[in-house]
Coordinates of C-alpha atoms in Angstrom, one line a residue:
M1050 CA -55.5 -7.8 4.3
I1051 CA -53.6 -5.2 6.3
T1052 CA -50.8 -7.7 6.9
V1053 CA -50.6 -8.5 3.2
I1054 CA -50.5 -4.8 2.3
W1055 CA -47.7 -4.1 4.8
S1056 CA -45.8 -7.1 3.6
L1057 CA -46.0 -5.9 0.0
G1058 CA -44.9 -2.4 1.0
L1059 CA -42.0 -3.8 2.9
L1060 CA -40.9 -6.0 -0.1
T1061 CA -41.2 -3.0 -2.4
L1062 CA -39.0 -0.9 -0.1
L1063 CA -36.4 -3.6 0.1
C1064 CA -36.4 -4.1 -3.7
A1065 CA -36.0 -0.4 -4.2
T1066 CA -33.1 -0.3 -1.7
V1067 CA -31.4 -3.2 -3.5
I1068 CA -31.8 -1.5 -6.9
V1069 CA -30.4 1.8 -5.6
G1070 CA -27.5 0.1 -3.9
A1071 CA -26.7 -1.8 -7.1
R1072 CA -26.8 1.3 -9.2
Y1073 CA -24.5 3.1 -6.7
R1074 CA -22.0 0.2 -6.7
A1075 CA -22.0 0.1 -10.4
R1076 CA -21.4 3.8 -10.7
T1077 CA -18.6 3.6 -8.1
A1078 CA -17.0 0.7 -9.9
L1079 CA -17.2 2.6 -13.2
T1080 CA -15.6 5.7 -11.6
D1081 CA -12.8 3.6 -10.0
G1082 CA -12.1 1.9 -13.3
S1083 CA -11.9 5.2 -15.1
V1084 CA -9.4 6.6 -12.5
L1085 CA -7.3 3.4 -12.8
A1086 CA -7.3 3.7 -16.6
A1087 CA -6.3 7.4 -16.3
A1088 CA -3.5 6.5 -13.9
A1089 CA -2.2 3.8 -16.2
A1090 CA -2.3 6.2 -19.1
A1091 CA -0.4 8.8 -17.1
E1092 CA 2.4 6.3 -16.3
S1093 CA 2.5 5.2 -20.0
A1094 CA 2.9 8.9 -20.9
V1095 CA 5.8 9.2 -18.6
N1096 CA 7.4 6.2 -20.2
F1097 CA 6.7 7.6 -23.6
A1098 CA 8.5 10.9 -22.6
L1099 CA 11.5 8.9 -21.3
A1100 CA 11.7 7.0 -24.6
S1101 CA 11.4 10.1 -26.6
I1102 CA 14.1 11.9 -24.7
L1103 CA 16.5 9.0 -25.0
S1104 CA 15.8 8.2 -28.6
P1105 CA 18.2 10.1 -31.0
T1106 CA 15.7 9.7 -33.9
R1107 CA 12.4 10.6 -32.3
E1108 CA 11.1 14.1 -32.0
A1109 CA 11.1 15.0 -28.3
S1110 CA 10.0 18.6 -27.9
F1111 CA 7.9 19.5 -24.9
P1112 CA 5.4 20.6 -23.8
K1113 CA 3.3 18.2 -25.9
Q1114 CA -0.4 17.5 -26.2
C1115 CA -1.4 14.3 -27.8
R1116 CA -3.9 11.4 -27.7
M1117 CA -3.1 8.1 -25.9
P1118 CA -4.1 4.7 -27.5
G1119 CA -7.1 4.5 -25.2
G1120 CA -8.4 7.9 -26.4
E1121 CA -7.2 9.8 -23.3
Q1122 CA -6.0 13.4 -23.8
A1123 CA -2.5 13.9 -22.6
E1124 CA -0.4 16.9 -21.8
I1125 CA 3.3 16.1 -21.2
V1126 CA 5.6 18.7 -19.7
V1127 CA 9.3 18.2 -18.9
E1128 CA 10.6 20.7 -16.3
E1129 CA 14.3 21.2 -15.7
E1130 CA 15.3 21.2 -12.0
V1131 CA 17.8 24.0 -12.6
G1132 CA 14.8 26.2 -13.3
K1133 CA 13.4 25.7 -9.8
I1134 CA 14.1 26.9 -6.3
D1135 CA 16.7 24.7 -4.6
I1136 CA 15.7 24.5 -1.0
N1137 CA 19.2 23.4 -0.1
A1138 CA 21.1 26.0 -2.0
A1139 CA 18.8 29.0 -2.3
S1140 CA 19.7 32.1 -0.2
L1141 CA 17.4 33.3 2.6
S1142 CA 16.3 36.3 0.5
T1143 CA 15.4 34.1 -2.4
L1144 CA 13.4 31.7 -0.2
E1145 CA 11.7 34.7 1.5
R1146 CA 10.7 36.1 -1.9
F1147 CA 9.4 32.8 -3.1
F1148 CA 7.4 31.7 0.0
S1149 CA 6.0 35.2 0.5
A1150 CA 4.7 35.3 -3.1
L1151 CA 3.4 31.8 -2.8
A1152 CA 1.6 32.3 0.5
Q1153 CA 0.6 35.9 -0.4
D1154 CA 1.7 36.8 3.1
K1155 CA 5.1 38.4 3.7
A1156 CA 5.3 37.6 7.4
L1157 CA 4.4 34.0 6.9
G1158 CA 6.8 33.7 3.9
S1159 CA 9.7 35.1 5.9
K1160 CA 8.9 32.7 8.8
I1161 CA 8.8 29.7 6.5
A1162 CA 12.0 30.7 4.7
L1163 CA 13.9 31.2 8.0
N1164 CA 12.7 27.9 9.4
A1165 CA 13.7 26.1 6.1
V1166 CA 17.2 27.6 6.4
N1167 CA 17.5 26.5 10.0
F1168 CA 16.2 23.1 9.2
R1169 CA 18.6 22.4 6.4
T1170 CA 21.5 23.8 8.4
A1171 CA 20.7 21.5 11.3
L1172 CA 20.6 18.5 8.9
Q1173 CA 23.9 19.5 7.2
R1174 CA 25.6 19.6 10.6
T1175 CA 24.0 16.3 11.8
E1176 CA 26.5 13.5 12.1
S1177 CA 24.1 11.0 13.6
G1178 CA 20.4 10.5 13.9
N1179 CA 20.5 11.4 17.6
Q1180 CA 21.5 15.1 17.1
T1181 CA 18.9 17.7 18.1
G1182 CA 16.8 19.4 15.5
P1183 CA 16.3 23.1 14.7
G1184 CA 16.2 25.1 17.9
G1185 CA 17.6 22.3 19.9
T1186 CA 14.2 20.9 20.8
A1187 CA 13.3 17.6 19.2
P1188 CA 15.7 15.0 17.9
L1189 CA 16.0 14.6 14.1
N1190 CA 15.4 11.3 12.5
V1191 CA 17.9 11.5 9.7
S1192 CA 18.6 8.6 7.4
D1193 CA 22.2 7.8 6.3
G1194 CA 21.4 9.0 2.8
A1195 CA 20.4 12.5 4.1
K1196 CA 23.5 13.2 6.3
G1197 CA 25.3 16.2 5.3
L1198 CA 22.9 16.9 2.4
G1199 CA 20.2 19.1 4.0
F1200 CA 16.8 18.3 2.6
S1201 CA 16.9 14.9 0.8
T1202 CA 13.5 15.5 -0.9
I1203 CA 11.1 18.3 -1.3
L1204 CA 8.5 16.2 0.6
E1205 CA 10.4 17.1 3.8
L1206 CA 9.1 20.6 3.5
D1207 CA 6.1 19.3 5.4
Q1208 CA 8.3 19.3 8.5
I1209 CA 8.8 23.1 8.4
D1210 CA 6.8 25.1 10.9
G1211 CA 4.2 27.3 9.2
M1212 CA 3.9 25.0 6.1
S1213 CA 0.3 24.1 5.6
P1214 CA -0.8 21.2 3.4
A1215 CA -2.1 23.5 0.7
L1216 CA 1.0 25.6 0.7
L1217 CA 3.2 22.4 0.5
R1218 CA 1.3 21.2 -2.6
A1219 CA 1.7 24.5 -4.2
A1220 CA 5.5 24.7 -3.4
M1221 CA 6.3 21.2 -4.7
R1222 CA 5.7 22.3 -8.3
F1223 CA 8.5 25.0 -8.0
T1224 CA 11.1 23.5 -5.6
T1225 CA 13.9 21.0 -5.9
T1226 CA 16.9 19.6 -4.1
L1227 CA 19.0 18.8 -7.2
S1228 CA 20.0 22.0 -9.0
G1229 CA 22.7 23.2 -6.5
R1230 CA 22.0 26.8 -7.6
S1231 CA 21.4 29.7 -5.3
E1232 CA 19.1 31.2 -7.9
P1233 CA 17.0 29.3 -10.5
M1234 CA 18.1 29.6 -14.1
P1235 CA 15.8 32.2 -15.6
E1236 CA 15.5 30.6 -19.1
A1237 CA 14.5 27.3 -17.5
M1238 CA 11.9 28.7 -15.2
S1239 CA 8.2 27.9 -15.8
P1240 CA 6.0 30.9 -16.6
A1241 CA 4.2 30.6 -13.2
L1242 CA 7.5 30.6 -11.3
R1243 CA 8.7 33.6 -13.2
L1244 CA 5.6 35.6 -12.2
L1245 CA 6.0 34.5 -8.6
M1246 CA 9.6 35.6 -8.5
G1247 CA 8.9 39.0 -10.1
F1248 CA 10.3 38.2 -13.6
G1249 CA 8.6 39.2 -16.7
P1250 CA 6.6 36.5 -18.6
N1251 CA 8.6 34.6 -21.1
R1252 CA 7.3 32.9 -24.3
E1253 CA 6.9 29.3 -23.6
E1254 CA 8.5 27.3 -26.5
R1255 CA 8.6 23.7 -27.3
R1256 CA 12.1 22.4 -26.7
R1257 CA 14.1 19.2 -26.7
P1258 CA 15.5 18.4 -23.2
P1259 CA 19.2 17.8 -23.0
P1260 CA 20.3 14.1 -22.6
S1261 CA 21.7 14.7 -19.1
G1262 CA 20.6 16.4 -15.9
H1263 CA 17.6 16.3 -13.6
F1264 CA 14.0 16.7 -14.8
T1265 CA 10.4 16.4 -13.6
I1266 CA 8.2 14.7 -16.2
R1267 CA 4.6 15.7 -15.6
T1268 CA 1.8 14.0 -17.4
D1269 CA -1.8 15.4 -17.2
I1270 CA -4.4 12.9 -18.4
R1271 CA -8.1 13.3 -19.0
T1272 CA -10.3 10.5 -20.0
N1273 CA -13.3 10.7 -22.3
N1274 CA -15.7 10.7 -19.3
G1275 CA -13.9 13.6 -17.6
S1276 CA -11.7 11.7 -15.1
R1277 CA -8.3 13.4 -14.6
Y1278 CA -5.1 12.0 -13.3
I1279 CA -1.7 13.7 -13.0
R1280 CA 1.5 11.8 -12.5
E1281 CA 5.0 13.2 -11.9
A1282 CA 8.3 11.5 -12.1
L1283 CA 11.6 13.0 -10.9
V1284 CA 14.2 11.6 -13.3
S1285 CA 18.0 11.9 -13.5
F1286 CA 19.5 11.3 -16.9
G1287 CA 23.2 10.3 -17.4
A1288 CA 23.4 9.0 -13.8
S1289 CA 26.7 7.7 -12.5
S1290 CA 25.2 4.3 -12.0
G1291 CA 25.7 3.5 -15.7
Q1292 CA 22.0 3.4 -16.4
P1293 CA 20.6 5.8 -19.0
Y1294 CA 18.3 7.3 -16.4
T1295 CA 17.2 6.9 -12.8
I1296 CA 13.7 7.6 -11.5
R1297 CA 14.2 9.1 -8.1
E1298 CA 10.5 9.8 -7.1
W1299 CA 7.0 9.1 -8.3
R1300 CA 4.4 11.6 -7.2
R1301 CA 0.7 12.2 -7.6
G1302 CA 0.3 15.7 -9.0
D1303 CA -2.3 18.4 -8.4
I1304 CA -4.1 20.4 -11.1
A1305 CA -2.0 23.5 -11.5
R1306 CA -3.7 26.9 -11.6
E1307 CA -2.1 27.8 -14.9
T1308 CA -3.1 24.5 -16.5
A1309 CA -6.7 24.4 -15.3
A1310 CA -8.0 25.2 -18.8
S1311 CA -5.4 23.2 -20.7
F1312 CA -8.1 20.9 -22.1
S1313 CA -10.5 23.6 -23.2
S1314 CA -9.4 23.0 -26.8
P1315 CA -10.8 20.1 -28.8
S1316 CA -9.3 16.7 -28.4
P1317 CA -5.8 16.5 -29.9
V1318 CA -5.8 14.6 -33.2
Q1319 CA -2.2 13.6 -33.1
A1320 CA -1.5 10.3 -31.4
C1321 CA 1.3 10.2 -28.8
F1322 CA 2.6 6.9 -30.3
K1323 CA 1.4 4.2 -32.5
M1324 CA 0.6 0.7 -31.2

């Protein structure tokens, strides 16, 4: 009798474990599927923005909130690179002001700015991948495409001494390597960057991007069950290659502080496009 009771108890425990494991796997699969659907919707929203900008007959004013065919809420923002801090062209004082405000630490911001200037100067002077890096310490591994150009991408900021992962993610939203300007264009700056740099807040208006130049298309997607996915594409329009546009980088974006409550309003009724 005791053996039978212990056997039944063991079987009950095993059945409960199997049921809990199956429920967990089902919930995990549902979550993964929702994230994949949000990622696909984010990439579709980028393609929609590209088509809208290139089409002469379609309304292409941004930022734009709309509903994707799968019911996902979308916020699409087109940011001009001329309104960002060019880490190759910005002066030391501009970089100090930016990184000090971003890190909320003047000493750390000045250190990062000086290291960034030294890093880009070393890259600009590099004629081969065997030259020494900033400070003459470690050799730089510079690809042919980066020779003489300083930073080839904002992702190289992670090589700057003092740059933490959190600070890098925050800086990526406001930096570029494509504007060639020592100061960002004030009218093209985002409200968040204007506040960081000490400018007064401007009224954010919907506007149609020009058909040429460098832009970051940022799509923020939220599904009906609360999953969220942010996709960023760095795009050059009117490229010399003869193509209407060139996608330079794809990035996975973070939820920006100023857009954390973007979806607090009811679901947008307007569809992004019709199937």
